[in-house]
Short mmCIF file of C-alpha atoms in Angstrom, two decimals:
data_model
loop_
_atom_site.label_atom_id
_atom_site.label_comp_id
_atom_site.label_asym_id
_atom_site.label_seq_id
_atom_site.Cartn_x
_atom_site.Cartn_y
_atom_site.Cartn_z
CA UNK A 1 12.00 -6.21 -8.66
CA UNK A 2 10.50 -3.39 -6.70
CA UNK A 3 12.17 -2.75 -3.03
CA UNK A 4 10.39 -3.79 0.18
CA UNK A 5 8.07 -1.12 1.76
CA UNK A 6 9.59 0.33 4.80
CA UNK A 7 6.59 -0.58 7.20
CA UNK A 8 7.09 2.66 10.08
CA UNK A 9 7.50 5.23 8.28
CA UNK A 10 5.02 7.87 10.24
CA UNK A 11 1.95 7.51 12.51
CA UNK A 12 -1.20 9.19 10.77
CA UNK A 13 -2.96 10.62 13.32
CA UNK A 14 -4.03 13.57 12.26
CA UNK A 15 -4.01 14.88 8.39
CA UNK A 16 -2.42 17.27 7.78
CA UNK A 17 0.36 17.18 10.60
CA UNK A 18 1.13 20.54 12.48
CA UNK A 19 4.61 20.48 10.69
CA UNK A 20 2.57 21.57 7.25
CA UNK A 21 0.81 24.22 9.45
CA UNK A 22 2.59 27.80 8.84
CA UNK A 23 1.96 30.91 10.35
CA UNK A 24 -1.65 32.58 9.00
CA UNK A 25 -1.19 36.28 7.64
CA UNK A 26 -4.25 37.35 7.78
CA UNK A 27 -4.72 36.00 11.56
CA UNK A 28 -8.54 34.99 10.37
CA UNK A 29 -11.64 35.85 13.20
CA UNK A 30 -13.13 32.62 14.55
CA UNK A 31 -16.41 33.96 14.06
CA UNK A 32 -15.78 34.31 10.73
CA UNK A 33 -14.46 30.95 10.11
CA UNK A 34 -17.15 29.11 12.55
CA UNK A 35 -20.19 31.16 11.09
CA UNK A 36 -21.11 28.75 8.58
CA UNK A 37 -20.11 25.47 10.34
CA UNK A 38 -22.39 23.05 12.01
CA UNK A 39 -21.83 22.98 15.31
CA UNK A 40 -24.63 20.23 16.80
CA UNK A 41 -21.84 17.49 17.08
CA UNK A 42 -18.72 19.24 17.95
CA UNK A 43 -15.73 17.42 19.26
CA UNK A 44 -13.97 19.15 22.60
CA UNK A 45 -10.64 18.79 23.23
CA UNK A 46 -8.31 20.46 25.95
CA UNK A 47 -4.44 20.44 26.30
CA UNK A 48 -2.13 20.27 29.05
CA UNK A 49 1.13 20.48 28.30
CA UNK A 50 3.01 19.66 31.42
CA UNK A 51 4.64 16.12 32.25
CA UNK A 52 6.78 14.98 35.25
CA UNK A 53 9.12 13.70 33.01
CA UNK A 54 9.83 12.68 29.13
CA UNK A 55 10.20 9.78 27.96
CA UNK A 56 12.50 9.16 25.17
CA UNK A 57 10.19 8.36 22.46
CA UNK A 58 8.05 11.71 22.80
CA UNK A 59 7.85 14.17 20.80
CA UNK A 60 4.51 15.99 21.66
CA UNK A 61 3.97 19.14 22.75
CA UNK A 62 5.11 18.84 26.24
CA UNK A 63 7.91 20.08 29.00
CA UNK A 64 9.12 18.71 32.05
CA UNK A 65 7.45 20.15 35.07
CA UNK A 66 6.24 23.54 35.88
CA UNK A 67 8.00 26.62 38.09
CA UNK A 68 5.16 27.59 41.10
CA UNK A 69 2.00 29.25 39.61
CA UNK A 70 2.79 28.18 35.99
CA UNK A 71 -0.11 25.61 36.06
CA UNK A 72 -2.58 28.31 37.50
CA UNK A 73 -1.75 30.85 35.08
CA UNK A 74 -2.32 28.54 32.09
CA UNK A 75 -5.62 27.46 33.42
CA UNK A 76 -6.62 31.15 33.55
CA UNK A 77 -4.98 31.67 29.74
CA UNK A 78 -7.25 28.47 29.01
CA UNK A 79 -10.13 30.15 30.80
CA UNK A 80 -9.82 33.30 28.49
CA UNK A 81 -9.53 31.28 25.10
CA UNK A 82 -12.28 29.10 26.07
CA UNK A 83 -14.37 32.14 26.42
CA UNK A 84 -13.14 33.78 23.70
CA UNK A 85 -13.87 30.73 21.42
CA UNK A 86 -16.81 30.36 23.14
CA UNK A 87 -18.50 33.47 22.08
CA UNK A 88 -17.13 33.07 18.69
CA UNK A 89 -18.71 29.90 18.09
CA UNK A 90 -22.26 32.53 18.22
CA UNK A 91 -26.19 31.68 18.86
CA UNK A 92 -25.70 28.91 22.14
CA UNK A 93 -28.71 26.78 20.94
CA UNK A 94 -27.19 25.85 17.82
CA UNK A 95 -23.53 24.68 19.63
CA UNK A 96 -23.61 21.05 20.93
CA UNK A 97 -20.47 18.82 22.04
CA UNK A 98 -20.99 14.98 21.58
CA UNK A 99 -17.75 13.74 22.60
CA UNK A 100 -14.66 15.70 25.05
CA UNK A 101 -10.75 14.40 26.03
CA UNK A 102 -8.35 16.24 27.68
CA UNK A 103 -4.83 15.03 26.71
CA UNK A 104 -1.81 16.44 26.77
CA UNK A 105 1.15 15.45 28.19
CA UNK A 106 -0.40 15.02 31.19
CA UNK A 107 -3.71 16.09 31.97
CA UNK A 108 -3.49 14.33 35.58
CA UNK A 109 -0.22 16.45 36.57
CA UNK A 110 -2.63 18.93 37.48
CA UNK A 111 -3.89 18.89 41.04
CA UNK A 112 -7.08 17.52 41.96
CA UNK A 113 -8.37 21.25 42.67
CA UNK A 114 -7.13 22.08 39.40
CA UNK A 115 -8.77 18.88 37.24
CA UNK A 116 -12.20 20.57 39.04
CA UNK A 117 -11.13 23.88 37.55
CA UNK A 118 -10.44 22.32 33.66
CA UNK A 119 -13.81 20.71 34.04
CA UNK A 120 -15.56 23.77 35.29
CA UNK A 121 -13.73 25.52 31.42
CA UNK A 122 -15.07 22.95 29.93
CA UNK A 123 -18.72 22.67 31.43
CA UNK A 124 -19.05 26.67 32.08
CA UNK A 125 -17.10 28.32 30.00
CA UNK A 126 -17.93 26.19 26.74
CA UNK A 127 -21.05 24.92 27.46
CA UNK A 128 -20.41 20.89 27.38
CA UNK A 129 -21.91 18.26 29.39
CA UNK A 130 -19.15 16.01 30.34
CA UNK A 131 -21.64 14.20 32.80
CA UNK A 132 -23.61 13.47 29.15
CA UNK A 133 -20.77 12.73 26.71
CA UNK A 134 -17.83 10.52 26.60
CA UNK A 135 -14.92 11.85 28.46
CA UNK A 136 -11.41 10.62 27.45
CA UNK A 137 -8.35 11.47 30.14
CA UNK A 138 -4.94 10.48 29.59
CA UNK A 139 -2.71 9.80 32.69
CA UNK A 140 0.52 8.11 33.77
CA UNK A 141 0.80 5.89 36.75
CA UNK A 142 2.51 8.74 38.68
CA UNK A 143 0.01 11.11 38.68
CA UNK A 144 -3.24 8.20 38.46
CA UNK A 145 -3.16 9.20 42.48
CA UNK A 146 -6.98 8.30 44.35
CA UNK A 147 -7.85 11.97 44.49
CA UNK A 148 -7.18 13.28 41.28
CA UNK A 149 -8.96 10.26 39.92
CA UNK A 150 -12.43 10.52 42.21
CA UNK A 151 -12.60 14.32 40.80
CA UNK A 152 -12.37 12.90 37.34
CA UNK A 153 -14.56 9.87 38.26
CA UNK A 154 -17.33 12.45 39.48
CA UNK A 155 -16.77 14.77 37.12
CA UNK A 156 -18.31 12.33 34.06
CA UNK A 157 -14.69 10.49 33.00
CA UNK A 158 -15.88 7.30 31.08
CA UNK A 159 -12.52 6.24 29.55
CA UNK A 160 -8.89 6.75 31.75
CA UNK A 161 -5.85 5.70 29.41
CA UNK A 162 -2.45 4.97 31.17
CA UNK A 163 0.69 5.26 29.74
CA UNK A 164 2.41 2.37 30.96
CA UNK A 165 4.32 1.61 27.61
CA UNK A 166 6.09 -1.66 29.00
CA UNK A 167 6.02 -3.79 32.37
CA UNK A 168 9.53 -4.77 32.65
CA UNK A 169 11.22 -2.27 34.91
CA UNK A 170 14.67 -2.85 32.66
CA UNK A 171 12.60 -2.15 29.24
CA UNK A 172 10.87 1.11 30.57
CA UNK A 173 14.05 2.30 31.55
CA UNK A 174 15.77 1.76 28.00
CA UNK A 175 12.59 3.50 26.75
CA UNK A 176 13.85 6.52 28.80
CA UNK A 177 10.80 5.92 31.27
CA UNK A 178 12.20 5.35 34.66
CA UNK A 179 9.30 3.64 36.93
CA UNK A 180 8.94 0.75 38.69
CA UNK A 181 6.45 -2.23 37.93
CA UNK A 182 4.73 -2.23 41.14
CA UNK A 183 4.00 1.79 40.96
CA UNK A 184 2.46 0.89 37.78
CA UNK A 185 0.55 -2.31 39.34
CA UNK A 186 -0.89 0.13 42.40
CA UNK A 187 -1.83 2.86 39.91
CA UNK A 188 -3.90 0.25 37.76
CA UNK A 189 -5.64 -0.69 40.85
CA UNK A 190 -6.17 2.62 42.04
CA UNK A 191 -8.15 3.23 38.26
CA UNK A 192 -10.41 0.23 38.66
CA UNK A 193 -11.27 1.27 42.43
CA UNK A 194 -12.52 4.82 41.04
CA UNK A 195 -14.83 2.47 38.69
CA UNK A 196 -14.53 4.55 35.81
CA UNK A 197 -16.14 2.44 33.29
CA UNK A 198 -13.11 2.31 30.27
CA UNK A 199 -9.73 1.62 31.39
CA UNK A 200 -7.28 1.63 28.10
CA UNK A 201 -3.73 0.73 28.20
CA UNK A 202 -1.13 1.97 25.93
CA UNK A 203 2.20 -0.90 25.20
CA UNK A 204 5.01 -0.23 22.90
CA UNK A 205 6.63 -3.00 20.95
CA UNK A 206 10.68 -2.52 19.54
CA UNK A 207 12.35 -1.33 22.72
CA UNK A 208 15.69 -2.37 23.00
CA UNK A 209 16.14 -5.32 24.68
CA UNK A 210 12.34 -6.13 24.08
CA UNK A 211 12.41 -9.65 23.07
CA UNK A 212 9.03 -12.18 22.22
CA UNK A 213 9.01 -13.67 25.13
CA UNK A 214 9.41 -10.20 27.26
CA UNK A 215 7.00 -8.52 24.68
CA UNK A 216 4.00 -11.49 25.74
CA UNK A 217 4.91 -11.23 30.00
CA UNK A 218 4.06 -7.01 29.44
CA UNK A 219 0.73 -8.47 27.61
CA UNK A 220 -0.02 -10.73 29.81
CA UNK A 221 0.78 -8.07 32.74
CA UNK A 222 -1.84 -5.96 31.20
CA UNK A 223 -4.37 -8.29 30.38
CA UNK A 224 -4.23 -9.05 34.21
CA UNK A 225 -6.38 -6.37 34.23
CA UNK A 226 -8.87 -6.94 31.52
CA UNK A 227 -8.55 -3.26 29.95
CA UNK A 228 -11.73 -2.84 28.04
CA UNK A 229 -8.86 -0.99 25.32
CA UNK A 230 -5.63 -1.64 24.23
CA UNK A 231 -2.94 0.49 22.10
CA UNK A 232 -0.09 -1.78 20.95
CA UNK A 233 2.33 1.77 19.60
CA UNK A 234 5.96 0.70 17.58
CA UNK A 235 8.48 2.82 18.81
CA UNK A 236 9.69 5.39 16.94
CA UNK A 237 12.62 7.15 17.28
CA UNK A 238 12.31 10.98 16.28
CA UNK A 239 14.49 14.08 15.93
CA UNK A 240 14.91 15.97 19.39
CA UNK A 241 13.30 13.59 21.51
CA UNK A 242 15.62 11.75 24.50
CA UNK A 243 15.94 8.57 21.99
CA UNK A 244 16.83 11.11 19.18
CA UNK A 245 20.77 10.30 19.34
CA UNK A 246 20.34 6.81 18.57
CA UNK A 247 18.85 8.05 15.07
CA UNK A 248 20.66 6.86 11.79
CA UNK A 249 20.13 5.19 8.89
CA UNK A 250 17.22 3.07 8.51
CA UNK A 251 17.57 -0.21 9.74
CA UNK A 252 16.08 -3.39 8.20
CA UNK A 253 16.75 -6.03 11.10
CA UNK A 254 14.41 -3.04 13.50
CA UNK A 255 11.66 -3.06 11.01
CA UNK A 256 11.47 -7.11 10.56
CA UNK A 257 11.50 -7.17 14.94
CA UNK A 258 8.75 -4.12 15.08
CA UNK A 259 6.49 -6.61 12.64
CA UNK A 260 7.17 -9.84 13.80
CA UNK A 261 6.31 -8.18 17.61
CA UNK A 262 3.33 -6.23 16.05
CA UNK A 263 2.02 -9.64 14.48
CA UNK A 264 2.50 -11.60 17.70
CA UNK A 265 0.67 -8.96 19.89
CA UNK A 266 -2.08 -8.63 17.72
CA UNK A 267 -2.93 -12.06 17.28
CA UNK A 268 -2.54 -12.49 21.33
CA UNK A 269 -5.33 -10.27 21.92
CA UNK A 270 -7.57 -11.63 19.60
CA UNK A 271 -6.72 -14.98 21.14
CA UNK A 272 -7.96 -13.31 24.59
CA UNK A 273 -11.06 -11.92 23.00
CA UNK A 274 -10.09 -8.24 21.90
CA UNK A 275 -11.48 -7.21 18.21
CA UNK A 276 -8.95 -4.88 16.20
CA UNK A 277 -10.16 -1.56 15.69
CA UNK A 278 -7.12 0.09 13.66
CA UNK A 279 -3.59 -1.29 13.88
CA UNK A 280 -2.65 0.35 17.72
CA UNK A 281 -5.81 0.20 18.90
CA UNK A 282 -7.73 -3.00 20.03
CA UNK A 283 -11.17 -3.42 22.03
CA UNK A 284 -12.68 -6.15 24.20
CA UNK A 285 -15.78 -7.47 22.92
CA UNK A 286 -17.75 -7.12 25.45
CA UNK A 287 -16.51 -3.18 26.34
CA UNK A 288 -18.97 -0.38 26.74
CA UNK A 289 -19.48 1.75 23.62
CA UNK A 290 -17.68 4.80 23.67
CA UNK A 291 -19.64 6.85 20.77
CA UNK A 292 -17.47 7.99 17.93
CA UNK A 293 -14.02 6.63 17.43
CA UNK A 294 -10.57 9.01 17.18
CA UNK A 295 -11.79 9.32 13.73
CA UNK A 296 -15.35 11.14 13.48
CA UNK A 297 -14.12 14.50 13.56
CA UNK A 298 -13.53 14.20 9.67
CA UNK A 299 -17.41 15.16 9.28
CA UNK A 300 -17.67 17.35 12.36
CA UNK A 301 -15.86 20.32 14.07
CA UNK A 302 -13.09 19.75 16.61
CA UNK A 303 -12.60 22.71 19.35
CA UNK A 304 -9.38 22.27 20.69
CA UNK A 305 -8.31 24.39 23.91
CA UNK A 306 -4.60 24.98 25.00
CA UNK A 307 -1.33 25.71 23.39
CA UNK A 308 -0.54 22.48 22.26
CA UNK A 309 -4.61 21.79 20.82
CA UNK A 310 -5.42 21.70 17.23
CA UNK A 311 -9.45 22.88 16.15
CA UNK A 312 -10.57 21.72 12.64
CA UNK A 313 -13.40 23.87 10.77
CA UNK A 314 -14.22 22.44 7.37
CA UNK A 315 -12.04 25.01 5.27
CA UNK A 316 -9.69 25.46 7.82
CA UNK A 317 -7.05 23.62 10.56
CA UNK A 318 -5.53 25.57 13.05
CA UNK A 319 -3.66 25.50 16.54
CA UNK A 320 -0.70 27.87 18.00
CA UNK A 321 3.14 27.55 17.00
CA UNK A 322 4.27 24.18 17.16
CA UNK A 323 7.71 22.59 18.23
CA UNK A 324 9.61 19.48 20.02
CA UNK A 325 12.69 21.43 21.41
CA UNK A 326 12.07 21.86 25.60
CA UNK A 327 13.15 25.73 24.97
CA UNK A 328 11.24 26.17 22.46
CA UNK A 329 7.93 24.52 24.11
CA UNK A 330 8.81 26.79 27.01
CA UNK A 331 8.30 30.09 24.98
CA UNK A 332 5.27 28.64 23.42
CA UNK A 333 3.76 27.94 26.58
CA UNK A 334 5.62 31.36 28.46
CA UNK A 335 3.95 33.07 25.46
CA UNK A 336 0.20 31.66 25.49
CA UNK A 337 -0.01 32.29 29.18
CA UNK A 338 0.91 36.47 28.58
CA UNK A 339 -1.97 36.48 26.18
CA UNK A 340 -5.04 38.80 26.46
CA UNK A 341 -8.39 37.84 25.61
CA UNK A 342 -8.78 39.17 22.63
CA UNK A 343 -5.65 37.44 20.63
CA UNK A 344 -7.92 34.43 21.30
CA UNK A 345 -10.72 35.23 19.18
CA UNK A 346 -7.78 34.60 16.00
CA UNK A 347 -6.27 31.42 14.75
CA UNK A 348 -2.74 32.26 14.89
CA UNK A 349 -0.92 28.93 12.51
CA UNK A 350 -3.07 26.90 10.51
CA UNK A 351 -3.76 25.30 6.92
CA UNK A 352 -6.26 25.83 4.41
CA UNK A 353 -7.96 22.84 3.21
CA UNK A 354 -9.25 22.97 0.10
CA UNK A 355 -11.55 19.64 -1.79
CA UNK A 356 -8.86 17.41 -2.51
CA UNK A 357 -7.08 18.08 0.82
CA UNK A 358 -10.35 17.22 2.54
CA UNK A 359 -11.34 14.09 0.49
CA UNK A 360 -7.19 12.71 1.61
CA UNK A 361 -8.27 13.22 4.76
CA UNK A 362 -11.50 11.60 4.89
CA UNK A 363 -9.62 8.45 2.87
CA UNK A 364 -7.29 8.50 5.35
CA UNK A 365 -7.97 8.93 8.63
CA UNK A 366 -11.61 5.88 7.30
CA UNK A 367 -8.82 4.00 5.71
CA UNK A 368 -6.89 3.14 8.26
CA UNK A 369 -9.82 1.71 10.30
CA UNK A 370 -10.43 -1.68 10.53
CA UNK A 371 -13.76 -1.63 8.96
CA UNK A 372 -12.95 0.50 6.93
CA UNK A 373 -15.67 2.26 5.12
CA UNK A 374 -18.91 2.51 2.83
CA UNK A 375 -18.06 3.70 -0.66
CA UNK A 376 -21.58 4.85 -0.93
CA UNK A 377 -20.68 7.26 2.16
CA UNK A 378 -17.69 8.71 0.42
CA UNK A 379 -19.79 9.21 -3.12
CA UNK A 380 -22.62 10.86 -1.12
CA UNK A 381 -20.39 13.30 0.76
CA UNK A 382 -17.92 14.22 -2.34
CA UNK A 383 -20.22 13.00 -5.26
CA UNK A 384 -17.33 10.72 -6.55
CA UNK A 385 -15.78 7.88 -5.56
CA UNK A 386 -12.25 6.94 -4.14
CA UNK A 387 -11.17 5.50 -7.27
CA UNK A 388 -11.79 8.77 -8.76
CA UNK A 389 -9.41 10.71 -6.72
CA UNK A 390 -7.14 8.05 -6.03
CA UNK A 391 -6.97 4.97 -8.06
CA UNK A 392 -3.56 4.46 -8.64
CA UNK A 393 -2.66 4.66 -4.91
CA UNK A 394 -5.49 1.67 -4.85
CA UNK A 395 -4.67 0.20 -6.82
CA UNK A 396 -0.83 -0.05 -5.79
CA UNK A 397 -2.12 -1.20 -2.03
CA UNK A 398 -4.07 -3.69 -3.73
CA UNK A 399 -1.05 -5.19 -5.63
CA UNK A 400 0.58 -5.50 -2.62
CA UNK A 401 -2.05 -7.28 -0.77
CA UNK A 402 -2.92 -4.76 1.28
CA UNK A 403 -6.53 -3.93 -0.13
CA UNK A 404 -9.75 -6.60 0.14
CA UNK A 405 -11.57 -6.95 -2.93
CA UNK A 406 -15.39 -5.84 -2.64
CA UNK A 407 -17.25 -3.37 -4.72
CA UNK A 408 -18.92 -1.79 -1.47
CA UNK A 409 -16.39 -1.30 0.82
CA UNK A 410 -12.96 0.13 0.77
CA UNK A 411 -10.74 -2.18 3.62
CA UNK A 412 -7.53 -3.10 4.64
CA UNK A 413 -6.44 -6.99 4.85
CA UNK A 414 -5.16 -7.91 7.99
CA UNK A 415 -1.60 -7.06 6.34
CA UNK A 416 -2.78 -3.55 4.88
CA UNK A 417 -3.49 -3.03 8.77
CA UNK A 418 -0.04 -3.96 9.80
CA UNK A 419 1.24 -1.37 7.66
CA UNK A 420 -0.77 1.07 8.04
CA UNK A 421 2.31 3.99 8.78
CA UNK A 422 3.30 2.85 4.86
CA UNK A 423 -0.09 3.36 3.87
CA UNK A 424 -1.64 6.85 5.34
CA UNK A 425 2.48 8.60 4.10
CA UNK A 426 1.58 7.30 0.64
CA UNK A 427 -2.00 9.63 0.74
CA UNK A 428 -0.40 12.69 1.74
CA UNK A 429 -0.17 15.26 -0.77
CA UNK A 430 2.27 16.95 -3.05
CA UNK A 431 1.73 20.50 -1.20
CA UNK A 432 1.79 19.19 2.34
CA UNK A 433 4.71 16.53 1.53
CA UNK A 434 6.39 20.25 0.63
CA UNK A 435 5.76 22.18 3.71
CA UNK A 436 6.61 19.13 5.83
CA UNK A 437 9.84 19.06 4.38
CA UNK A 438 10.41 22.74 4.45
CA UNK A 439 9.00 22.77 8.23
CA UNK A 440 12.30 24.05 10.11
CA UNK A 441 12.91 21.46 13.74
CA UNK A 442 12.65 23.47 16.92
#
């Protein structure tokens, strides 16, 4: 009899993860790699990689506040690489952006003065529109203060998400997250005054102490405020992160809670008319578009700005040095900021993707979508079809349930969905299974 599947075993949101990346030799030209691209439906993407704290389960590219002048000084680094890219991207009639998001850590630990300086990067430097595209801005309740959010608010912002992660006081602080439920209550407020038009809020489920009853009062909390979006995350607890002590061996009883908690969630907000979108991430029904989900930029180009950004070309994936460590993300950052100009017109660490590497990734990151996709979409952009390049890992989801059966479409059952950090592990490949392994912790 063949063992359970372990259910979290990584969260797919990008293919290939920055630990496969490795440092480039050749330190390519962006013109060079950019010259053939399209470029009429580029994604934009900015990173700020400050936070006023950490919470236990992170492990992004992020430190814990920022000496005097630090913040300045990266915006003008990110001033120079935007211009830089900018003018390696070539001929400025054929360059369009159709969707931006600046993320981070914390985007909104800027000033307000200094959120109206990343937008000018963005709008003058690189050309984009944010009053004509969606905007995406990640925040915490700390730093969601009235004037930071009016400059965003004015500045085109159609989607704010919050990290609020849990509203019991005594769960946020097991999740290393020390705030109280009222700051978090004022800050929500605060968001729907500025009226920007998508409020999402993120929830984790398998905190310590979290219990079913706890889990549907944080829910409830939230749906108090009927968030056009949703992210329901399991917690994870990685190598050099705050929580990182507590790792060990893997633990049965956590993943059964995690489901079970997943399962109740999920079917809570479909009660309260949310449709799923992918296993985190749940809409209302009646919520604004928002153009192109997470996933589009497997067809088109992502531009991403900042130390801690990763830019996609067709052939090519590429960002700066990556680590979790707080001294090592210091250097990173100390080292970015020092940079001239013209070491931004190079990508620095970065992959190569070659056909099958591309054709995982479009499986993938379409996959693990609720609806899933056309098989005639795949077949017209790779001339095959998924069962061509990867029938046995079909098949083996459908075995298990996890597949529906249709000739058209390729989509996960409602318990494919549930496991969808089984699922997207399983597609990774031989070559980037290697260099993950190989990738040294820092």
């Amino acid at each position: 009899m063949n063992a359970p599947v372990r259910p979290y075993q990584s969260y797919v949101y990008a293919y290939p993860h920055k630990t496969a990346y490795r440092k480039l030799p050749d330190r390519p030209l962006l013109r060079t790699e950019w010259e053939a691209e399209p470029k009429d439906a580029l994604s934009l993407y900015l990173h700020i990689p400050f936070c006023e704290i950490r919470c236990g389960f992170c492990n992004l590219f992020t430190r814990i506040g920022a000496p005097d002048g630090l913040t300045g000084a990266y915006l003008d680094a990110l001033d120079r690489q935007a211009t830089a890219v900018r003018e390696a991207l070539g001929d400025t009639e054929l360059v369009r952006f159709a969707t931006a998001a600046f993320g981070g850590g914390t985007p909104t630990f800027l000033t307000a003065a200094e959120l109206e300086r990343l937008c000018d990067i963005a709008e003058q430097c690189m050309g984009a529109d944010l009053r004509a595209v969606p905007l995406s801005v990640e925040a915490s309740p700390a730093t969601a203060t009235a004037d930071r959010l009016t400059v965003l608010a004015e500045r085109g912002t159609t989607r704010l998400s919050l990290g609020v992660q849990s509203f019991d006081d005594t769960e946020a602080r097991s999740a290393v997250r020390p705030q109280r439920r009222a700051d978090v209550e004022a800050a929500l407020g605060r968001v729907r005054d500025s009226r920007i038009p998508v409020l999402n809020i993120d929830l984790i489920y398998g905190i310590d102490g979290q219990t079913e009853d706890s889990w549907l009062k944080s829910l409830d909390a939230a749906l108090t405020w009927r968030p056009e979006e949703l992210y329901l995350y399991p917690l994870y607890i990685r190598p050099l992160t705050g929580l990182g002590r507590r790792a060990g061996e893997h633990d049965p009883a956590w993943d059964v809670q995690r489901l079970r908690l997943y399962r109740l969630g999920r079917d809570h907000l479909l009660a309260h008319g949310y449709t799923q979108q992918s296993m985190r991430m749940f809409r209302r029904a009646d919520a604004p578009p928002q153009g192109a989900d997470d996933y589009a930029c497997q067809t088109d180009g992502m531009i991403g700005l900042g130390c801690g950004a990763r830019s996609y070309t067709a052939g090519l994936h590429y960002s700066f040095d990556y680590a979790v460590g707080m001294h090592e993300i210091r250097g990173i950052i100390d080292d970015y900021v020092a940079r001239p100009a013209a070491d931004f017109a190079h990508a620095e660490y970065g992959r190569r993707m070659d056909a099958d590497e591309s054709r995982r990734r479009h499986l993938l990151q379409s996959l693990l979508q609720a609806e899933g996709f056309r098989i005639a979409d795949y077949r017209e952009r790779f001339d095959r079809t998924p069962r061509d390049d990867f029938g046995a890992e079909l098949e083996r989801f459908a075995e298990r349930g996890w597949l529906m059966d249709s000739p058209d479409v390729l989509r996960l059952t409602p318990e494919g969905l549930a496991h969808s950090d089984a699922i997207g592990p399983e597609l990774f490949s031989p070559d980037v299974r290697a260099a993950m392994s190989a990738y040294e912790r820092k």
